[in-house]
mmCIF file of N, CA and C in Angstrom:
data_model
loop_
_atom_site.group_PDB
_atom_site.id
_atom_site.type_symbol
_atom_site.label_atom_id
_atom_site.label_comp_id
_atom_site.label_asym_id
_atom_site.label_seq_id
_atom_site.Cartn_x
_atom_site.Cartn_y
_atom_site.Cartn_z
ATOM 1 N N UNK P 1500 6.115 15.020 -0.766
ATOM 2 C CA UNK P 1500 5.386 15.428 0.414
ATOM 3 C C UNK P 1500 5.775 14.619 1.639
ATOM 4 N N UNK P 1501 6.353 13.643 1.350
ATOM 5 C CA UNK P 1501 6.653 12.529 2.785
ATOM 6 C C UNK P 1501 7.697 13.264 3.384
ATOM 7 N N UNK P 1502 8.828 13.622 3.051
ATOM 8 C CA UNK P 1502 9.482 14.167 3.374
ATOM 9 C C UNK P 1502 9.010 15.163 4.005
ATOM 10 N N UNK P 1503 8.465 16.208 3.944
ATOM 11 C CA UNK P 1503 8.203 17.293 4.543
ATOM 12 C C UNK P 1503 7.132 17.211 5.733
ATOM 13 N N UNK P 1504 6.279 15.775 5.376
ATOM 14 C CA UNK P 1504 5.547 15.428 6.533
ATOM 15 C C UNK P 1504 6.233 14.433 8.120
ATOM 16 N N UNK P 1505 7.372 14.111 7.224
ATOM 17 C CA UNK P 1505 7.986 13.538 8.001
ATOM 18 C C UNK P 1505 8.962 15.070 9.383
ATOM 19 N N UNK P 1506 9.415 15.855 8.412
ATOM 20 C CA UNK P 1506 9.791 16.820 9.208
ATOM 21 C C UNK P 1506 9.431 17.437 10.132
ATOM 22 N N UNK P 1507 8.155 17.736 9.614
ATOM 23 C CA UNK P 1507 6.982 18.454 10.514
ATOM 24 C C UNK P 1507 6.502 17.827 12.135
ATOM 25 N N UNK P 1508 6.763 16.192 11.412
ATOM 26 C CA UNK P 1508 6.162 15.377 12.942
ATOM 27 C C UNK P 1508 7.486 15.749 13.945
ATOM 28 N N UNK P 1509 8.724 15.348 13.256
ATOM 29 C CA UNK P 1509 9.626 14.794 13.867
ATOM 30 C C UNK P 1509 9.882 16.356 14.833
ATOM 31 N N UNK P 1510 9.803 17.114 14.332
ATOM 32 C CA UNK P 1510 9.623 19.060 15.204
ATOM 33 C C UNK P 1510 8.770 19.082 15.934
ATOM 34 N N UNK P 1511 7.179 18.536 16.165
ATOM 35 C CA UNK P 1511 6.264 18.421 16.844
ATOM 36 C C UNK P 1511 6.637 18.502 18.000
ATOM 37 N N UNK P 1512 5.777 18.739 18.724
ATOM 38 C CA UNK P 1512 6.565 18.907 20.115
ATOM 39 C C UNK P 1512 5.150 17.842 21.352
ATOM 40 N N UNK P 1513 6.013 16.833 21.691
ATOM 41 C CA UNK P 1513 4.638 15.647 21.784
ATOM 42 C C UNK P 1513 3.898 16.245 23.337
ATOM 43 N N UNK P 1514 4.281 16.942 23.891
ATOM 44 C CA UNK P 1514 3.271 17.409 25.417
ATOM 45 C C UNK P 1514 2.100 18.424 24.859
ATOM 46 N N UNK P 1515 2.187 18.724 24.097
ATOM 47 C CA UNK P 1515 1.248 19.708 23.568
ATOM 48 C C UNK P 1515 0.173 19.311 23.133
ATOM 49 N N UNK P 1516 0.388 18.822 22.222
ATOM 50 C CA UNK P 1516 -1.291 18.190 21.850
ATOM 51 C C UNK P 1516 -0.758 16.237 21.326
ATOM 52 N N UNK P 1517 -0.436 15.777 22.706
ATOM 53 C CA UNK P 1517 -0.313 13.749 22.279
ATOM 54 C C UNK P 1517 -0.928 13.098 21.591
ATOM 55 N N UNK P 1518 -2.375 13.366 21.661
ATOM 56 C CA UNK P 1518 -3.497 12.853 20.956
ATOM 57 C C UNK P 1518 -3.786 12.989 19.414
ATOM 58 N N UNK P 1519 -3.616 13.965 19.061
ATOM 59 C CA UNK P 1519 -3.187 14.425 17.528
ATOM 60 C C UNK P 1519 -1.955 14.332 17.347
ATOM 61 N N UNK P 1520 -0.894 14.284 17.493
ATOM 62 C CA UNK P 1520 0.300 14.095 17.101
ATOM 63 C C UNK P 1520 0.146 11.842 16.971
ATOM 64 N N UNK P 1521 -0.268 11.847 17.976
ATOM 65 C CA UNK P 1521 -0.226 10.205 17.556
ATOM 66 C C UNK P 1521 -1.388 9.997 16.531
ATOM 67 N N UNK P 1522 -2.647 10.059 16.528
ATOM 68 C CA UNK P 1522 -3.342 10.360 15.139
ATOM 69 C C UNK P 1522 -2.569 10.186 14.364
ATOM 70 N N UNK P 1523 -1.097 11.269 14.017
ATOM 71 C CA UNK P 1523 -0.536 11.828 12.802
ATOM 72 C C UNK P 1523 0.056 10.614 12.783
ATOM 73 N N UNK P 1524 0.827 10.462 13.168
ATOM 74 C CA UNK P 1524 1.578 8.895 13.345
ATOM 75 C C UNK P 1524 1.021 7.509 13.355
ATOM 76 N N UNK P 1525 -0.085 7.772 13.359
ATOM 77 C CA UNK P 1525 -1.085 6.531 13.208
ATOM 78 C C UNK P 1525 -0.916 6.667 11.372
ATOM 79 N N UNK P 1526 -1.559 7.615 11.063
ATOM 80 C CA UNK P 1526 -1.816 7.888 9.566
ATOM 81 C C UNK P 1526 -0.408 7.887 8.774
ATOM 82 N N UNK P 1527 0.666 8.294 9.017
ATOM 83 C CA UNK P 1527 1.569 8.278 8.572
ATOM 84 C C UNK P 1527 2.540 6.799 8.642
ATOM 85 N N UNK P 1528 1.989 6.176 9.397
ATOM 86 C CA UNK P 1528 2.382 4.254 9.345
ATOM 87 C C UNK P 1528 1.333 3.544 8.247
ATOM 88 N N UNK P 1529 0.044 4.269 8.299
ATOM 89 C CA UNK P 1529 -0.675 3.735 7.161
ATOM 90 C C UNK P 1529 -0.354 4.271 5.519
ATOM 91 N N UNK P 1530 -0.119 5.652 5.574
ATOM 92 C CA UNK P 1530 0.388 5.373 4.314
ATOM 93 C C UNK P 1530 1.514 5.248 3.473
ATOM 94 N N UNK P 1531 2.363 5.031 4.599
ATOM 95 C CA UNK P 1531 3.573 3.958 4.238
ATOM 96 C C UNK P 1531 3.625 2.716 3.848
ATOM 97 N N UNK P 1532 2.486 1.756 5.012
ATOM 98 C CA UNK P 1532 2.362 0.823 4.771
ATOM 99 C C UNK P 1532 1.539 0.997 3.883
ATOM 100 N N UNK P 1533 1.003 1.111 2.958
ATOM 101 C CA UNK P 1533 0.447 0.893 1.604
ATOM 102 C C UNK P 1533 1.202 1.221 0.355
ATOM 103 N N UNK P 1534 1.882 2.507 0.720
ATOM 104 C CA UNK P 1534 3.020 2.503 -0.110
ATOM 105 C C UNK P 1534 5.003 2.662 -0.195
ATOM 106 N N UNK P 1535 5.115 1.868 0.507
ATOM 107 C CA UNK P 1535 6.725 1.780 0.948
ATOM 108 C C UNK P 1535 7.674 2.374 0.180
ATOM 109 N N UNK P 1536 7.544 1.848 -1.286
ATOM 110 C CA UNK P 1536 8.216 2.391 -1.896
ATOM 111 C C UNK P 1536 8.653 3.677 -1.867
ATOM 112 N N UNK P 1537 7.707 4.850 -1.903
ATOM 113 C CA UNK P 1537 7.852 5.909 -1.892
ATOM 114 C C UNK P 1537 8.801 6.575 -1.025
ATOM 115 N N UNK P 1538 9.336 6.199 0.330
ATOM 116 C CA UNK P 1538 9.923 5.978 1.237
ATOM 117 C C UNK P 1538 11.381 5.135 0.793
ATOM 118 N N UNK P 1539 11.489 4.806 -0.165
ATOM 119 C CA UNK P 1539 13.104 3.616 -0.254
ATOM 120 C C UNK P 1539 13.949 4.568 0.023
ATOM 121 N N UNK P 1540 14.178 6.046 -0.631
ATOM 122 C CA UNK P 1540 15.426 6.620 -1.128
ATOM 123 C C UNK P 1540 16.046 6.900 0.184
ATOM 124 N N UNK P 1541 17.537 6.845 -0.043
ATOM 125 C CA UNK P 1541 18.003 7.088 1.366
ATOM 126 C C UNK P 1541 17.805 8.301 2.238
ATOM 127 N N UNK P 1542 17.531 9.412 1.941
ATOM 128 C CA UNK P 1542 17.089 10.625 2.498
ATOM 129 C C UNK P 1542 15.853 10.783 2.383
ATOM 130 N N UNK P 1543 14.798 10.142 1.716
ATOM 131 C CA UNK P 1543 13.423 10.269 2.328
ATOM 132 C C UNK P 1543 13.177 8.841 3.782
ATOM 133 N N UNK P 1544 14.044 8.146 3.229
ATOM 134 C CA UNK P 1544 13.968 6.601 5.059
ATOM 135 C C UNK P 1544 14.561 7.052 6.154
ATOM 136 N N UNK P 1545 15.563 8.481 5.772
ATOM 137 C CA UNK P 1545 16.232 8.960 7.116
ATOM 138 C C UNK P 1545 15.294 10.027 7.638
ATOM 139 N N UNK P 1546 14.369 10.883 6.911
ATOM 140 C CA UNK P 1546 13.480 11.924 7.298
ATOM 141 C C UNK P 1546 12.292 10.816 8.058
ATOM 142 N N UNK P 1547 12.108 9.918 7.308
ATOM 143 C CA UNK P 1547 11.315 8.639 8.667
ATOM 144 C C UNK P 1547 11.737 8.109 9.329
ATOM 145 N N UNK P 1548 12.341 7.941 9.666
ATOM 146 C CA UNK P 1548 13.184 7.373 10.634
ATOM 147 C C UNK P 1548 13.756 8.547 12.063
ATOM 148 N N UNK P 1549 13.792 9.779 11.547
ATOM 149 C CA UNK P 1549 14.330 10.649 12.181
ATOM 150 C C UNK P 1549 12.610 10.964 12.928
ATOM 151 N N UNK P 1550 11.821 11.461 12.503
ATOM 152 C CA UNK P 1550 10.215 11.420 12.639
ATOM 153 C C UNK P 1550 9.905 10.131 13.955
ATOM 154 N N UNK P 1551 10.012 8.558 12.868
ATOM 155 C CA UNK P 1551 9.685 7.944 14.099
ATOM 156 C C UNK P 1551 10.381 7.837 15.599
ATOM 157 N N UNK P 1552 11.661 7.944 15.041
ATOM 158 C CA UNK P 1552 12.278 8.169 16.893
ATOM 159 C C UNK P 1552 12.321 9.721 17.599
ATOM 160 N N UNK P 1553 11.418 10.310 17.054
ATOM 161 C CA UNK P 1553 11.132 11.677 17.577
ATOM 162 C C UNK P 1553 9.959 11.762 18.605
ATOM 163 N N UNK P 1554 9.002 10.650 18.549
ATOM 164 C CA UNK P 1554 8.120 10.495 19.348
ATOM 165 C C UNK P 1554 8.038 9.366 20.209
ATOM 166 N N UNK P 1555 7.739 9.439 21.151
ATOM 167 C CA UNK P 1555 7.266 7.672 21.918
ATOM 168 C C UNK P 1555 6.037 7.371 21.858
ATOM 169 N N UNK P 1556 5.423 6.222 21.485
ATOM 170 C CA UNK P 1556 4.014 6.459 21.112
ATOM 171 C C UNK P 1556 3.545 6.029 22.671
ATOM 172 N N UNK P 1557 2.322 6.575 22.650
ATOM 173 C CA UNK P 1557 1.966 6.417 24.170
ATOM 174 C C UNK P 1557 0.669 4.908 24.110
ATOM 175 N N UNK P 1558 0.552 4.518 22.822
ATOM 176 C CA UNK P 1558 -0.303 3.249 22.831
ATOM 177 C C UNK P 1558 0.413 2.260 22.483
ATOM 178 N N UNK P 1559 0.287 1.145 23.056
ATOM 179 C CA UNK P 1559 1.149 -0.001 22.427
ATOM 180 C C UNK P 1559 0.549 -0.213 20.911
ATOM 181 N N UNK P 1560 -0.333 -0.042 20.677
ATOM 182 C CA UNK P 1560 -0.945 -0.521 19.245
ATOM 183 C C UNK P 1560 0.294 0.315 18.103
ATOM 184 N N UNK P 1561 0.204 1.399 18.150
ATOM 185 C CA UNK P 1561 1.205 2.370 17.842
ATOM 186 C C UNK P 1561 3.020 1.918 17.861
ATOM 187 N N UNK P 1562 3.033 1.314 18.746
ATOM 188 C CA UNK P 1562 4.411 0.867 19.153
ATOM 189 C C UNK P 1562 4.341 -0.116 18.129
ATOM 190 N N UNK P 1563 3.614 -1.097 18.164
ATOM 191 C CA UNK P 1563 3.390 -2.305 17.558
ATOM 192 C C UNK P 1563 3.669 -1.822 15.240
ATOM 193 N N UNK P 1564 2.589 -0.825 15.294
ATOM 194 C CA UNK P 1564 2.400 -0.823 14.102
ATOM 195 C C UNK P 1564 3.851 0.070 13.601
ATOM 196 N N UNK P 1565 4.390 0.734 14.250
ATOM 197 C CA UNK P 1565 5.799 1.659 14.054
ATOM 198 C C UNK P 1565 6.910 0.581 14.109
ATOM 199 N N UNK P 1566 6.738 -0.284 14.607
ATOM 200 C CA UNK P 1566 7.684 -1.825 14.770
ATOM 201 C C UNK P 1566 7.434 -2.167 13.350
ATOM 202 N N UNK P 1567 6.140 -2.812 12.991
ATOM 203 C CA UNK P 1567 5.999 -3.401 12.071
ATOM 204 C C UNK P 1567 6.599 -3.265 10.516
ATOM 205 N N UNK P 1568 5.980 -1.801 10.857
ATOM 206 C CA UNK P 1568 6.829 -1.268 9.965
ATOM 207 C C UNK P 1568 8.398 -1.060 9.331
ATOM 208 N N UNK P 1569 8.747 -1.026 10.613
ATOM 209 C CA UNK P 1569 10.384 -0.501 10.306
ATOM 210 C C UNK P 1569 10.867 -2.033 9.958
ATOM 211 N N UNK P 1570 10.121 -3.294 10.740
ATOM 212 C CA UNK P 1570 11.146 -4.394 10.166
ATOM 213 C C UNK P 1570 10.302 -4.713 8.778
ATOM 214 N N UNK P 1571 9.293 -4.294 7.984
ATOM 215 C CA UNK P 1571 8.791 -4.715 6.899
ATOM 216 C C UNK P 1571 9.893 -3.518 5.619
ATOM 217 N N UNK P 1572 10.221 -2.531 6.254
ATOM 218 C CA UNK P 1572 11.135 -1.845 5.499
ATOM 219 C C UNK P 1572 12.500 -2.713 5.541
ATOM 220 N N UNK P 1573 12.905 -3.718 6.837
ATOM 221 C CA UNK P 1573 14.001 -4.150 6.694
ATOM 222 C C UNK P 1573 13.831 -5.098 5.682
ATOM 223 N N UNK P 1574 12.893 -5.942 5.331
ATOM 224 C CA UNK P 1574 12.299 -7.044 4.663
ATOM 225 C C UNK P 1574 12.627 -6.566 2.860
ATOM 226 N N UNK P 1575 11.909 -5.456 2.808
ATOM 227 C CA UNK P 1575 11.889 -5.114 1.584
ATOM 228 C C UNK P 1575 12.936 -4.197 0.749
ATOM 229 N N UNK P 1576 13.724 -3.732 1.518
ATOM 230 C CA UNK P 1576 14.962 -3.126 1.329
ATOM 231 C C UNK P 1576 15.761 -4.161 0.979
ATOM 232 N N UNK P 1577 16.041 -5.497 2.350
ATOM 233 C CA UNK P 1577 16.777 -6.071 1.649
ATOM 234 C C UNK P 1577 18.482 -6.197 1.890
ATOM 235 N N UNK P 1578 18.789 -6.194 0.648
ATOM 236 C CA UNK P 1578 20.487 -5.972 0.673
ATOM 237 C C UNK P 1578 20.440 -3.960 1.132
ATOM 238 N N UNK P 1579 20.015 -3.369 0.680
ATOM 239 C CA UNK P 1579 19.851 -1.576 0.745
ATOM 240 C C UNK P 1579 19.411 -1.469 2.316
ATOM 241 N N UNK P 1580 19.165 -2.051 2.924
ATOM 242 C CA UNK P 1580 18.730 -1.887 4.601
ATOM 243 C C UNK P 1580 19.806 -0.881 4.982
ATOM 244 N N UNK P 1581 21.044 -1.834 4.689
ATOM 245 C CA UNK P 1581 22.520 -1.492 5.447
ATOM 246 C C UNK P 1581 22.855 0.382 5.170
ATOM 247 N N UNK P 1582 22.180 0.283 3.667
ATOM 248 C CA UNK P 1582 22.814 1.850 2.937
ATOM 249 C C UNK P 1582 22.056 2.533 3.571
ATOM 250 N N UNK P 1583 20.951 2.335 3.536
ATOM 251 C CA UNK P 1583 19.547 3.254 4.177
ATOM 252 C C UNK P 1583 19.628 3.711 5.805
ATOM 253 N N UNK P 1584 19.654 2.429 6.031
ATOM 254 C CA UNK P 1584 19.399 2.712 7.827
ATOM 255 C C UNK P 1584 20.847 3.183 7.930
ATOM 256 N N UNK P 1585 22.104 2.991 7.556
ATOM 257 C CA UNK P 1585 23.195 3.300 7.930
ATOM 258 C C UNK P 1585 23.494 4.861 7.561
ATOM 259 N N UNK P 1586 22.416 5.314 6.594
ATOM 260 C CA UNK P 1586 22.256 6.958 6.652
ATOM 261 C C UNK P 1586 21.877 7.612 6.932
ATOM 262 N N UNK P 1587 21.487 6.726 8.521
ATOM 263 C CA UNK P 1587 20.808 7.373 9.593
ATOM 264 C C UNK P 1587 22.071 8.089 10.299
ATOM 265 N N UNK P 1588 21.740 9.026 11.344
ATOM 266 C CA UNK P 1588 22.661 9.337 13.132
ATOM 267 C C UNK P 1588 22.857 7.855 13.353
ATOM 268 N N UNK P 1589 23.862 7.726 14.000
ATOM 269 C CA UNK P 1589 24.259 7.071 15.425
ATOM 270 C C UNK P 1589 23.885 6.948 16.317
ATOM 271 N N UNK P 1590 23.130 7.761 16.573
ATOM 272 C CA UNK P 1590 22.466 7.937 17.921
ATOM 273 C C UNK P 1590 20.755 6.946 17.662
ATOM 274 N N UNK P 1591 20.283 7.907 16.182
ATOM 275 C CA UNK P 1591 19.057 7.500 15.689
ATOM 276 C C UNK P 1591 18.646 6.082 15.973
ATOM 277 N N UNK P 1592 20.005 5.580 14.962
ATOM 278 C CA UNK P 1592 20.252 3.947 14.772
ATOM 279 C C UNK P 1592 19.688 3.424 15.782
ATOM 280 N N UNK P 1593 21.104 3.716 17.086
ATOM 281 C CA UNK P 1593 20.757 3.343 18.258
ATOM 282 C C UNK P 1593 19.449 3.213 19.108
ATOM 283 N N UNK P 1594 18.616 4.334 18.992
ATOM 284 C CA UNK P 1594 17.200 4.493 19.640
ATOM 285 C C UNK P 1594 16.577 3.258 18.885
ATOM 286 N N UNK P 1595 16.343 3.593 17.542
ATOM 287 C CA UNK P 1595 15.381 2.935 16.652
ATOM 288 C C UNK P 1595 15.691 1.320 17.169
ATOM 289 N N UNK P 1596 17.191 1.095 16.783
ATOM 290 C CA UNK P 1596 17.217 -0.287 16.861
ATOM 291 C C UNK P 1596 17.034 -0.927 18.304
ATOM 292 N N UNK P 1597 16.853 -0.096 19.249
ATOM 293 C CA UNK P 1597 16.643 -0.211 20.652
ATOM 294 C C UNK P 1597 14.958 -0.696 20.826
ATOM 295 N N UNK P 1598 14.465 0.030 20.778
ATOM 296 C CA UNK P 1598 12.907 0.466 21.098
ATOM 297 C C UNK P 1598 12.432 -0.877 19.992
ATOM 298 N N UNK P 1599 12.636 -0.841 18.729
ATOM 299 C CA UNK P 1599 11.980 -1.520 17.789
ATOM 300 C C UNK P 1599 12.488 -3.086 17.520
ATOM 301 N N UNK P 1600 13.626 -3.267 18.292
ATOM 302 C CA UNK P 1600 14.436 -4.672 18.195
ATOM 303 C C UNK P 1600 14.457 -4.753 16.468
ATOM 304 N N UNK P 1601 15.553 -3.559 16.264
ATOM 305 C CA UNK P 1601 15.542 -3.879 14.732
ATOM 306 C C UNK P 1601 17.318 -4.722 15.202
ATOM 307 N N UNK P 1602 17.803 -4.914 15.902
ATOM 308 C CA UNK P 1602 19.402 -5.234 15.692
ATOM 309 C C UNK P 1602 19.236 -6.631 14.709
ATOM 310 N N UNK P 1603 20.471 -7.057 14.718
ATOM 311 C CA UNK P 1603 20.748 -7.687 13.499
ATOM 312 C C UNK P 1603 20.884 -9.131 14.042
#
């Protein structure tokens, strides 16, 4: 299901309804962060990853907890960071590691 929830956000279209779409993204950092794992494989971390740089969150709290996240995935990945995040876009990379100060 992550996968497909991840799709759904990342299509969202954020002028339409901001307030519920960040909700979604609120909830979807929480139940990651409770369960990460579920999230390791390299094509379910690129469907999140593709999701989180699909939106700008308009609260810093949001910014903060979408940060947190992505470097607690760098943490726990590990040596697999490189395989994972590197099966991201180019472009993705770029945003993510921009916005989130994931560089190396």
């Amino acid at each position: 299901f992550a996968k497909a929830w991840c799709k759904s956000l990342a299509r969202a279209a954020p002028n339409e309804h901001p307030r519920e779409l960040e909700m979604a993204f609120r909830g979807l950092c929480s139940v990651v962060s409770k369960r990460p794992q579920a999230m390791g494989s390299a094509p379910v971390f690129v469907e999140l990853c593709g999701a989180l740089a699909s939106f700008k969150p308009q609260s810093e709290e949001l910014h903060r907890m979408v940060k947190g996240l992505l470097h607690n995935f760098r943490a726990m990945l590990n040596n697999r960071w490189g395989e994972c995040f590197g099966a991201c876009d180019p472009q993705l990379r770029y945003r993510l590691a921009r916005t989130y100060e994931l560089e190396k």
